[in-house]
Coordinates of C-alpha atoms and ligand atoms in Angstrom, one line a residue:
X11 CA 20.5 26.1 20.9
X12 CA 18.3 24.0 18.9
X13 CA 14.6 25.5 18.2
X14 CA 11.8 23.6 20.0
X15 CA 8.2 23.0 19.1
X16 CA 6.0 20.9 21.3
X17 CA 3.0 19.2 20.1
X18 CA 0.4 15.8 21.0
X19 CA 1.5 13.6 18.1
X20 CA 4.9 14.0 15.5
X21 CA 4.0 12.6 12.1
X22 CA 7.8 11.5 10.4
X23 CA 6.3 11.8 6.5
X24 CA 3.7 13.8 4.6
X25 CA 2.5 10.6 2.7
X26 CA -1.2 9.3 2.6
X27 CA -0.3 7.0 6.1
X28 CA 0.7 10.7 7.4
X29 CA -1.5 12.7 6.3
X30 CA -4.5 10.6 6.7
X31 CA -3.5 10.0 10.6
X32 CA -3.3 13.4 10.7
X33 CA -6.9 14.5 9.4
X34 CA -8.0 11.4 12.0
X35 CA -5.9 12.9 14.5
X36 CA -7.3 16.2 14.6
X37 CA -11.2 15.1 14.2
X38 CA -10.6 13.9 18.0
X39 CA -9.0 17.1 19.0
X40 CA -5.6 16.3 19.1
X41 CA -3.1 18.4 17.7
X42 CA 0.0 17.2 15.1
X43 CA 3.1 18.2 13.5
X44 CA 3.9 16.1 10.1
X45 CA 7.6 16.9 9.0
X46 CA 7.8 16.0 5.3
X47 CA 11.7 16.2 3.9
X48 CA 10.2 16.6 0.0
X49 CA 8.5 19.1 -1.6
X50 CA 5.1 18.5 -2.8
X51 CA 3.9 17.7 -5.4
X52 CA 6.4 14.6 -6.2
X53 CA 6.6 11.8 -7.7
X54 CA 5.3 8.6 -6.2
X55 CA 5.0 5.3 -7.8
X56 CA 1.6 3.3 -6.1
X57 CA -1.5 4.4 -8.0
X58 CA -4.4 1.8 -8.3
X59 CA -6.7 1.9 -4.9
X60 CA -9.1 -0.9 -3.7
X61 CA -12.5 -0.6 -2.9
X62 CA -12.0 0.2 1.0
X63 CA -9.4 2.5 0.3
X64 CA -11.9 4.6 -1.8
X65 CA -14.7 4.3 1.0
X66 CA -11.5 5.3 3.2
X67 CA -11.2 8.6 0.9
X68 CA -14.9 8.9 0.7
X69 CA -14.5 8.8 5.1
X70 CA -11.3 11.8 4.9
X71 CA -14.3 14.2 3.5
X72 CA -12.2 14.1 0.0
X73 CA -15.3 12.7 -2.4
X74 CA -15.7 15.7 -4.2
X75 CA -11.8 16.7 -4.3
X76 CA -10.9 13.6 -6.4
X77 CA -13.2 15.5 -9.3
X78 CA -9.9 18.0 -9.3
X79 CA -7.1 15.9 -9.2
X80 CA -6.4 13.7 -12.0
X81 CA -8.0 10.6 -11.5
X82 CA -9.9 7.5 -13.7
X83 CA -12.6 5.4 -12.3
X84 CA -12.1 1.7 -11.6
X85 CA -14.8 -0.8 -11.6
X86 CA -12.6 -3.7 -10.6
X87 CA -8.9 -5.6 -11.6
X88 CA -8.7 -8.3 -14.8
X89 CA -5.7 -10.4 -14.6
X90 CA -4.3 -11.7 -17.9
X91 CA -2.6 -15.3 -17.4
X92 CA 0.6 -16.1 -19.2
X93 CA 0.5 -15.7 -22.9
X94 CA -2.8 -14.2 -22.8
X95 CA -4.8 -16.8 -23.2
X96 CA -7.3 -16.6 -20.0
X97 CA -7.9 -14.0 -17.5
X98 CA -10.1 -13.7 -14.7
X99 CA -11.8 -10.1 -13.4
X100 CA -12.4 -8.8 -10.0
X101 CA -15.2 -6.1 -9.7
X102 CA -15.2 -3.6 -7.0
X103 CA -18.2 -4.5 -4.5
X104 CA -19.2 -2.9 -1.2
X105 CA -21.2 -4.9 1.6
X106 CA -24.7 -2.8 2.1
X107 CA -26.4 -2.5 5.1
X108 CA -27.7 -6.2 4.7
X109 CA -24.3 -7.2 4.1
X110 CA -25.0 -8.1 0.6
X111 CA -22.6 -7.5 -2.2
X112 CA -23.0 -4.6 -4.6
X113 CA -21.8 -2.8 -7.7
X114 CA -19.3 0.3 -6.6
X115 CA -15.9 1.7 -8.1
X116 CA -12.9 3.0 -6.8
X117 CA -10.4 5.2 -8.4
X118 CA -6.5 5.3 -10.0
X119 CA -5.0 8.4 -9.1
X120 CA -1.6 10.1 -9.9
X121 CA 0.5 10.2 -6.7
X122 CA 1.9 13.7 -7.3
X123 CA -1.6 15.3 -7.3
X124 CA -3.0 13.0 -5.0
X125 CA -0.3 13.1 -1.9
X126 CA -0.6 17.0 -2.5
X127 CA -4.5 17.3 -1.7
X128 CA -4.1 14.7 1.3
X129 CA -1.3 16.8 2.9
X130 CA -3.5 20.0 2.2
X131 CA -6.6 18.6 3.9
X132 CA -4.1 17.8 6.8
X133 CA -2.9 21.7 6.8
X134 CA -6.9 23.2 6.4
X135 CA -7.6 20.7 9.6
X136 CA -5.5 22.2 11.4
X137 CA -1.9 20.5 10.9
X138 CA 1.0 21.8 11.3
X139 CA 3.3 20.7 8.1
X140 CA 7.1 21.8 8.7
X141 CA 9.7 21.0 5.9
X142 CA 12.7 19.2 6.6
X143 CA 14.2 15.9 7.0
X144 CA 13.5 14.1 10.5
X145 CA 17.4 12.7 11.2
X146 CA 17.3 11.8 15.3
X147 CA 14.7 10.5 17.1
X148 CA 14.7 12.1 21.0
X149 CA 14.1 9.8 23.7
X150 CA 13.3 10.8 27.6
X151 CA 15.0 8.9 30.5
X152 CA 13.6 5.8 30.4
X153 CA 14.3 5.0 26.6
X154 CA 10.8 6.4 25.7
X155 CA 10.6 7.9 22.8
X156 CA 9.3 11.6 23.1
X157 CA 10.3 13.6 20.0
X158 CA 12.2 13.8 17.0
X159 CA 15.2 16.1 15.6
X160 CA 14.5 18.1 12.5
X161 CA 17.1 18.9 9.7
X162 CA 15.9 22.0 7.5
X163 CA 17.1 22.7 4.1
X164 CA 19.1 25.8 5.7
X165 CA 21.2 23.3 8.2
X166 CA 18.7 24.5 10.9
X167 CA 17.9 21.8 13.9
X168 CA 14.4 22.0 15.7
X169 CA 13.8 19.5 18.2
X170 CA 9.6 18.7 18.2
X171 CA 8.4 17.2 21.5
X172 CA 5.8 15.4 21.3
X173 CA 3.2 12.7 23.6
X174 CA 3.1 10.2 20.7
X175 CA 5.8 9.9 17.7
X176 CA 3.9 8.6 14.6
X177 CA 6.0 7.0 12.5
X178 CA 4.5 7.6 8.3
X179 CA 7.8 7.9 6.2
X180 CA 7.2 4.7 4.1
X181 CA 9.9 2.3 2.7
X182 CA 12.9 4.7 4.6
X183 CA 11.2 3.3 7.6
X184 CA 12.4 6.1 9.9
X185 CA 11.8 4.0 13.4
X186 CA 13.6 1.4 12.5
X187 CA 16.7 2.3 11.2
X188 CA 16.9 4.7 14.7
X189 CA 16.9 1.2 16.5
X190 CA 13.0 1.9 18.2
X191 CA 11.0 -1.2 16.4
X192 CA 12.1 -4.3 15.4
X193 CA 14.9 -4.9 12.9
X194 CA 14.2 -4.8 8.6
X195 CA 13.2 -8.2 7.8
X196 CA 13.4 -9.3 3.9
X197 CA 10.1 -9.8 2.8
X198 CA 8.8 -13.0 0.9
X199 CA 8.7 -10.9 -2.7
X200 CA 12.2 -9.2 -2.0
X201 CA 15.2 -9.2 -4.0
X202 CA 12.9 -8.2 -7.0
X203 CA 12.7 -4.8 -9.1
X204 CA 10.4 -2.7 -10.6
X205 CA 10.6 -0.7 -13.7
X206 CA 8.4 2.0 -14.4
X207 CA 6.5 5.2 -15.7
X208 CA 3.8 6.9 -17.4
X209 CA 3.1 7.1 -20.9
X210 CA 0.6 8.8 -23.5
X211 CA -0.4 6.8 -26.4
X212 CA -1.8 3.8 -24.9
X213 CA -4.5 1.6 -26.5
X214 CA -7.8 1.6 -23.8
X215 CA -10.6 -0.4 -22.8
X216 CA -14.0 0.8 -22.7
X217 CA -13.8 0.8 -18.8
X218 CA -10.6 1.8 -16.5
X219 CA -9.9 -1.4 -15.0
X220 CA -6.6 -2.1 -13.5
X221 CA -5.2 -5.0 -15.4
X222 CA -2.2 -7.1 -14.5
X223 CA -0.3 -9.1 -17.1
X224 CA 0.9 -12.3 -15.4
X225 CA 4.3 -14.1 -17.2
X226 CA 5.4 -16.4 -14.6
X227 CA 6.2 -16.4 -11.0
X228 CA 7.7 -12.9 -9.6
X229 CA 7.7 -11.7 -13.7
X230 CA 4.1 -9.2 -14.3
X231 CA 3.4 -6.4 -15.6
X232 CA 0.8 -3.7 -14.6
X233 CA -1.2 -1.3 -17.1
X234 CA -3.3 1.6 -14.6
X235 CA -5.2 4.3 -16.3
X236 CA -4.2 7.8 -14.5
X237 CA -6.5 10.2 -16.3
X238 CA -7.9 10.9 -20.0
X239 CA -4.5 10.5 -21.5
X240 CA -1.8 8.6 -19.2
X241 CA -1.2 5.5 -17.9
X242 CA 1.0 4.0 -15.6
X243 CA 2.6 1.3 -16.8
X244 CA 5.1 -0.9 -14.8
X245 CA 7.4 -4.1 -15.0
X246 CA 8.0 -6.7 -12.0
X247 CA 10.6 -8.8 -12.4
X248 CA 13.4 -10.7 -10.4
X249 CA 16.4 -8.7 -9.9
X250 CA 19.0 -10.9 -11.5
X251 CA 16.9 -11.2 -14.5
X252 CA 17.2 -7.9 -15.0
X253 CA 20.8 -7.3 -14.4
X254 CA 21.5 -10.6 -16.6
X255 CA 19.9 -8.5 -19.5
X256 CA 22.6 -5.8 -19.3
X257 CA 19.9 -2.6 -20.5
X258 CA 19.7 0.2 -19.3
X259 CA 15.8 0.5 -17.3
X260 CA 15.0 2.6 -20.9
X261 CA 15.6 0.1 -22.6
X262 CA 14.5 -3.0 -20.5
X263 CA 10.9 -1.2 -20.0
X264 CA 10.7 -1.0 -23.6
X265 CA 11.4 -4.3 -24.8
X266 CA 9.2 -6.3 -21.9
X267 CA 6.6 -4.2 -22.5
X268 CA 6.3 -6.1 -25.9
X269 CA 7.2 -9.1 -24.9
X270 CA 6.0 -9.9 -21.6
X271 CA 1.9 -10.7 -22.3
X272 CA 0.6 -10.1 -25.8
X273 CA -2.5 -8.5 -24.0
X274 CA 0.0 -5.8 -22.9
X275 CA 1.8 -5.8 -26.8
X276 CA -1.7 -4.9 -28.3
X277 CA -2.5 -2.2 -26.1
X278 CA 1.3 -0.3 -26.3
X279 CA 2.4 -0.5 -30.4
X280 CA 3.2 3.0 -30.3
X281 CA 3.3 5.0 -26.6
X282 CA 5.7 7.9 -25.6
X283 CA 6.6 8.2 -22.5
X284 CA 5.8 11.0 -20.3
X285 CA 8.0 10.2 -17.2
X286 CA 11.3 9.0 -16.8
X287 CA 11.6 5.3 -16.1
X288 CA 11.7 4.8 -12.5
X289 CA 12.7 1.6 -10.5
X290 CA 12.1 0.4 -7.4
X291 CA 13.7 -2.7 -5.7
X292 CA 14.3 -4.6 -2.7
X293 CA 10.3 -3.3 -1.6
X294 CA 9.2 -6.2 0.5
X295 CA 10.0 -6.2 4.0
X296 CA 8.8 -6.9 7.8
X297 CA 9.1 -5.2 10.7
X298 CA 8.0 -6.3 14.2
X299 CA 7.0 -4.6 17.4
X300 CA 6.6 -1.5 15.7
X301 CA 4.2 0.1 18.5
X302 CA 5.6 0.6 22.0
X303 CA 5.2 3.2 24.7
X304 CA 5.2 6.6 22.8
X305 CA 5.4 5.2 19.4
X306 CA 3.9 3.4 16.3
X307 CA 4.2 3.0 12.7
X308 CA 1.4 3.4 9.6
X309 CA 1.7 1.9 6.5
X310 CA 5.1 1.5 4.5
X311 CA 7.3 2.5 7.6
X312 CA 6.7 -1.1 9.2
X313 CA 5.7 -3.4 6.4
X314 CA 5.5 -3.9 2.4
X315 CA 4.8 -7.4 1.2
X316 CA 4.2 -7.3 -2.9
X317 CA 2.4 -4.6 -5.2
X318 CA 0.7 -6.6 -7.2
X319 CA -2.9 -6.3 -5.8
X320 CA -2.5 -2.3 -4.6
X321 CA -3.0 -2.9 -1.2
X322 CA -0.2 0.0 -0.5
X323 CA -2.0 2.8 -0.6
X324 CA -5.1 1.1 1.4
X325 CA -2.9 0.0 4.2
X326 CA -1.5 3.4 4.6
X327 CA -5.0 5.1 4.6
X328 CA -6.8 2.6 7.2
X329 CA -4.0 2.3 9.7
X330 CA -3.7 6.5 9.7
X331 CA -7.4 5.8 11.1
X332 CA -6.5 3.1 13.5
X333 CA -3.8 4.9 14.9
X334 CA -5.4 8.0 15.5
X335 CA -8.0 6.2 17.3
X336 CA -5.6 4.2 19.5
X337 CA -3.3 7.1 20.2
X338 CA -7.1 9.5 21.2
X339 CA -8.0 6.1 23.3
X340 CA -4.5 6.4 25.2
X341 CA -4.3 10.1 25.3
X342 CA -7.7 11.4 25.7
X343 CA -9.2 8.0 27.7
X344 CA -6.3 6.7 29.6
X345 CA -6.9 3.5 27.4
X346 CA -3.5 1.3 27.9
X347 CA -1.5 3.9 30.5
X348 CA -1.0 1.3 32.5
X349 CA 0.1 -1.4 30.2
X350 CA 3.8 -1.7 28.5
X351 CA 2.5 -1.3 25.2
X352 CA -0.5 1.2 25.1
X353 CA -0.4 0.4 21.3
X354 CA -0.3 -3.6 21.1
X355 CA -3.9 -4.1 19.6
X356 CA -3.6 -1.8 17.4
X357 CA -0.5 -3.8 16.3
X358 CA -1.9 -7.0 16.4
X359 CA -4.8 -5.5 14.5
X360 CA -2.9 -4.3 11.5
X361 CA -0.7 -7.5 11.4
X362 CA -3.8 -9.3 11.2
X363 CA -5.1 -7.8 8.0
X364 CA -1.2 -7.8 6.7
X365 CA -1.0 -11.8 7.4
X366 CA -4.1 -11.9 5.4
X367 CA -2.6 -10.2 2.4
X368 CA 0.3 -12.2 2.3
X369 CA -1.5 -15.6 2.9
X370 CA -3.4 -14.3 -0.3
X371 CA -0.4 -13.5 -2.0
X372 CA 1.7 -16.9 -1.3
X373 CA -1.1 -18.8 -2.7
X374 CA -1.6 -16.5 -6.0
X375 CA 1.9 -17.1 -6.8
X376 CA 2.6 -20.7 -5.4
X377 CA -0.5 -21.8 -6.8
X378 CA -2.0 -19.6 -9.6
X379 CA -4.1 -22.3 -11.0
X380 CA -5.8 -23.2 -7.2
X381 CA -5.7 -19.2 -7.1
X382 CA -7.9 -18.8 -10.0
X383 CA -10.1 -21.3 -9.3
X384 CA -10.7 -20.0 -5.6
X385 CA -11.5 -16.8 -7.6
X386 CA -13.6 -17.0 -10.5
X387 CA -15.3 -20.4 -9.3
X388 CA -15.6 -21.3 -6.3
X389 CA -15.2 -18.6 -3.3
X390 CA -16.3 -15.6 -5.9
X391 CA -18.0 -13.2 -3.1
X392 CA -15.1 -14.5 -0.4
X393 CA -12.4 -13.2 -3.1
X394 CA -14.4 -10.0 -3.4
X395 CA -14.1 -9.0 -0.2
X396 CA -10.8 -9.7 0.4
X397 CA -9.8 -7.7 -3.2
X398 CA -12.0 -4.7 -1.5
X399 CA -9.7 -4.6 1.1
X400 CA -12.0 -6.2 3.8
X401 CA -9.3 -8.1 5.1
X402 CA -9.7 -8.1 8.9
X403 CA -11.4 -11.2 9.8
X404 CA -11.1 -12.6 12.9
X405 CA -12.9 -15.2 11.6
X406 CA -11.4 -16.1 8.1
X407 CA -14.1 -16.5 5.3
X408 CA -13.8 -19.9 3.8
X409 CA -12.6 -18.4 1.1
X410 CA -9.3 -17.5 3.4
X411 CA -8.8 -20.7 5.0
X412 CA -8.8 -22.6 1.6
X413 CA -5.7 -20.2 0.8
X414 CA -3.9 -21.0 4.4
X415 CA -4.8 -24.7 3.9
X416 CA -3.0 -24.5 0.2
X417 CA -0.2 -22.8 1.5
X418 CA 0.2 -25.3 4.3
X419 CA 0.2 -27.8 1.9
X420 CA 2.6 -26.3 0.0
X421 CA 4.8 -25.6 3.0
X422 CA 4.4 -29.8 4.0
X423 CA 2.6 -28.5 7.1
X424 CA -0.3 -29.9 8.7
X425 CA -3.3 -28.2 7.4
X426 CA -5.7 -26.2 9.0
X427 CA -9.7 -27.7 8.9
X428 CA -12.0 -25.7 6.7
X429 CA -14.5 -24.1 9.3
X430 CA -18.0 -24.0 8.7
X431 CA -18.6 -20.4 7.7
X432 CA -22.3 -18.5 8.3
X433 CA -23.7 -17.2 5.2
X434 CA -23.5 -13.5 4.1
Ligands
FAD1 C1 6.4 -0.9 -7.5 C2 5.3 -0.5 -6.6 C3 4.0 -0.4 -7.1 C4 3.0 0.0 -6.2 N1 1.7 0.1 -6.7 C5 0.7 0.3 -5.8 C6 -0.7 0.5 -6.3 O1 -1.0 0.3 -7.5 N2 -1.6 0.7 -5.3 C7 -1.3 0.9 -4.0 O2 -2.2 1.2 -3.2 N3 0.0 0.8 -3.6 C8 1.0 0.6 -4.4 N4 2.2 0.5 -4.0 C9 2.5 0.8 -2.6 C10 2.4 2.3 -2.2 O3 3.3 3.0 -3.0 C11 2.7 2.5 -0.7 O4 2.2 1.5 0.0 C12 2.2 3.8 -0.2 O5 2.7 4.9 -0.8 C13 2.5 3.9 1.3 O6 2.1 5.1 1.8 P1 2.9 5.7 3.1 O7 2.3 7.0 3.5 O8 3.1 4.6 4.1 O9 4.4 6.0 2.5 P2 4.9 7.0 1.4 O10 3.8 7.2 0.4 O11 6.2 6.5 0.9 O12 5.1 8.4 2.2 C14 6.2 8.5 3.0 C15 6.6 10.0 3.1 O13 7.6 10.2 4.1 C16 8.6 11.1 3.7 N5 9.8 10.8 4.5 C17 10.5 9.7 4.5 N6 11.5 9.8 5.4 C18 11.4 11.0 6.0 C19 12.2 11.7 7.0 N7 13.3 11.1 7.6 N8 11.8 13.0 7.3 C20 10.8 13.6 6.7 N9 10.0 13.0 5.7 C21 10.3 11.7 5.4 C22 8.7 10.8 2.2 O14 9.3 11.9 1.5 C23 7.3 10.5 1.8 O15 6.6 11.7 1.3 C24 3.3 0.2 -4.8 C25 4.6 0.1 -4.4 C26 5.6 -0.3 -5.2 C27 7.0 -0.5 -4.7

């Protein structure tokens, strides 16, 4: 006879979409179990944060924590072009009160450290965090489900009932592949790799920034300060390019990193690497109805579209607080009992500021040259926003609808009219 815990809401993964909905969760009152199948800290490639994803760490109570986890300060993104030559920068800006536009920073964490405090502000909040790998996911009679099974180290089972099962275990996308959401749709940026990992050594700017070295289309780099010494640095390129080149990921991280953008050469002529080389591939992916009655999915577990702009970690963060809100609405107010779908505006909500990403993204690497001059010239404070992570708009800033109307010209489709826009 399997063990049984019983709970409001089981979290599937300890991440920073689990652990933040958890910390949410438990400000309303409501109680959670996160199952997490590693042991913290780990490894976790995804380091650079926007501006709203700091204000969203700022929000968790964690503003003085990030002075005890290894951690730079980022005043913004610069973006090298191919060969060098140009580059355009992105500052960090909040709206104030009057909704103008000023001066703040954000911050580049490592992962390991990072995940670790998140999880422990989940546990001092009350959380309970219970180890083990989440293999089954337990429905009632009607299909709904209402649990999941739990696989300890030891071969133990423990079944944890639960109102609401929260679905956080990023690109294993736990839901899916127990046929509750939609199917695993390839994402626009899939078939593509990554190559990564820290290194000590590094040439620095003056200032943390993120920078991203651009070669050609699906084939960047990234260079992320993590603290006084490391950096993460990591290679993007299509998959059959690498295979074609026959290295080993050792290798092939060593040799792009002096060839791929010269603005990357200068700044690695001598680094050692502190971590082995990672890779990633096949990240980018789309699932659909991923809420439904007694479920939902943060973050990674329903949808990754391209790393280049580090919208990861901010999607993960920001949903955890959207979905805690929906699931205190429906548990604690009755708000969608009586509909199918208790959770479809919070699902149309997140696929809204998703849709904008990948709009963005289309159009940076469709159209770089229309991209940068959206940027740095003509929609500046539109671009800002949407680089901070302010990217639920209901109404689209002309900044966005100049990006849908390139794409749809791209695509031969009719294009959308520019709207007239109020000013900030
Ligand atoms: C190459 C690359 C570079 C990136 N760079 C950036 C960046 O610079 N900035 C940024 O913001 N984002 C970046 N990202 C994205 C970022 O890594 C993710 O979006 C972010 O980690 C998502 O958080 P999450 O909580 O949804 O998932 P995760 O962080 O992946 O957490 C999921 C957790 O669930 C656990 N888990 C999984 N399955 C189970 C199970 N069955 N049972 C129990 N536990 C389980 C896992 O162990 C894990 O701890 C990058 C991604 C890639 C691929």
């Amino acid at each position: 006879m399997n063990s049984t815990f019983k709970t409001d809401v089981v979290i599937v993964g300890g991440g920073p979409g689990g652990a933040a909905s958890a910390v949410f969760l438990a400000e309303k009152g409501l109680k959670a179990i996160i199952i997490e199948k590693e042991e913290f800290p780990r490894f976790h490639i995804g380091e650079s944060m926007t501006g709203e994803c700091g204000n969203m760490v700022r929000r968790l109570g964690l503003t003085e924590a990030m002075d005890n986890v290894p951690r730079t300060i980022k005043p913004g993104v610069i973006v090298y072009g191919q060969g060098g030559k140009n580059s355009f920068e992105i500052p960090v800006m909040r709206r104030n009160e009057a909704g103008e536009l000023e001066q703040t920073f954000t911050w580049q964490v490592r992962r390991g450290e990072f995940d670790q405090m998140l999880l422990d502000k989940a546990q001092q909040d009350g959380t309970v965090i219970l180890r083990g790998k989440a293999v089954k996911v337990l429905t009632d009679e009607t299909g709904t489900p209402c649990g999941v099974q739990v696989r300890r180290d030891d071969g133990q089972l423990i079944d944890v009932l639960a109102e609401v099962v929260l679905d956080a275990s990023g690109q294993t996308t736990f839901l899916s592949t127990q046929g509750i959401t939609g199917e695993k749709e390839r994402g626009n940026y899939d078939r593509q790799i990554a190559i990564y990992t820290h290194v000590k050594g590094a040439k620095r700017d003056e200032e943390d920034h993120t920078l991203i070295f651009y070669e050609k289309k699906n084939h960047w780099a990234w260079f992320i300060p993590l603290d006084d010494e490391t950096v993460s640095i990591g290679v993007v390129t299509p998959s059959d390019y690498y295979r074609d080149t026959k290295e080993d990921m050792r290798e092939f991280f060593l040799r792009e990193i002096h060839k791929i953008n010269p603005q990357l050469s200068v700044r690695v002529p001598d680094v050692s690497l502190v971590e082995e080389v990672r890779a990633t591939s096949n990240y980018s992916y789309h699932i659909r109805r991923f809420t439904g009655k007694g479920f939902l999915c943060v973050g990674d577990a329903h949808r990754f579209i391209d790393p280049i702009f580090s919208f990861g970690l901010h999607f993960a963060l920001t949903e955890g607080k959207l979905a805690a809100d929906a699931i205190a609405g429906y548990l604690l107010d009755g708000v969608g009992q009586d509909q199918e779908n208790p959770f479809a505006e919070y699902e149309r909500y997140c696929e809204l500021g998703m849709n904008t990403i990948q709009d963005v993204l289309d159009c940076f690497w469709e159209q770089p040259t229309a991209f940068a001059f959206f940027v740095h010239s003509r929609y500046v404070d539109d671009f800002i926003d949407l680089f901070a992570g302010r990217v639920y708009q209901e109404q689209p800033s002309r900044g966005l609808q100049a990006v849908r109307k390139v794409n749809a010209k791209q695509l031969g489709l009719q294009q959308p009219v520019l709207e007239p826009q109020p000013q900030h």
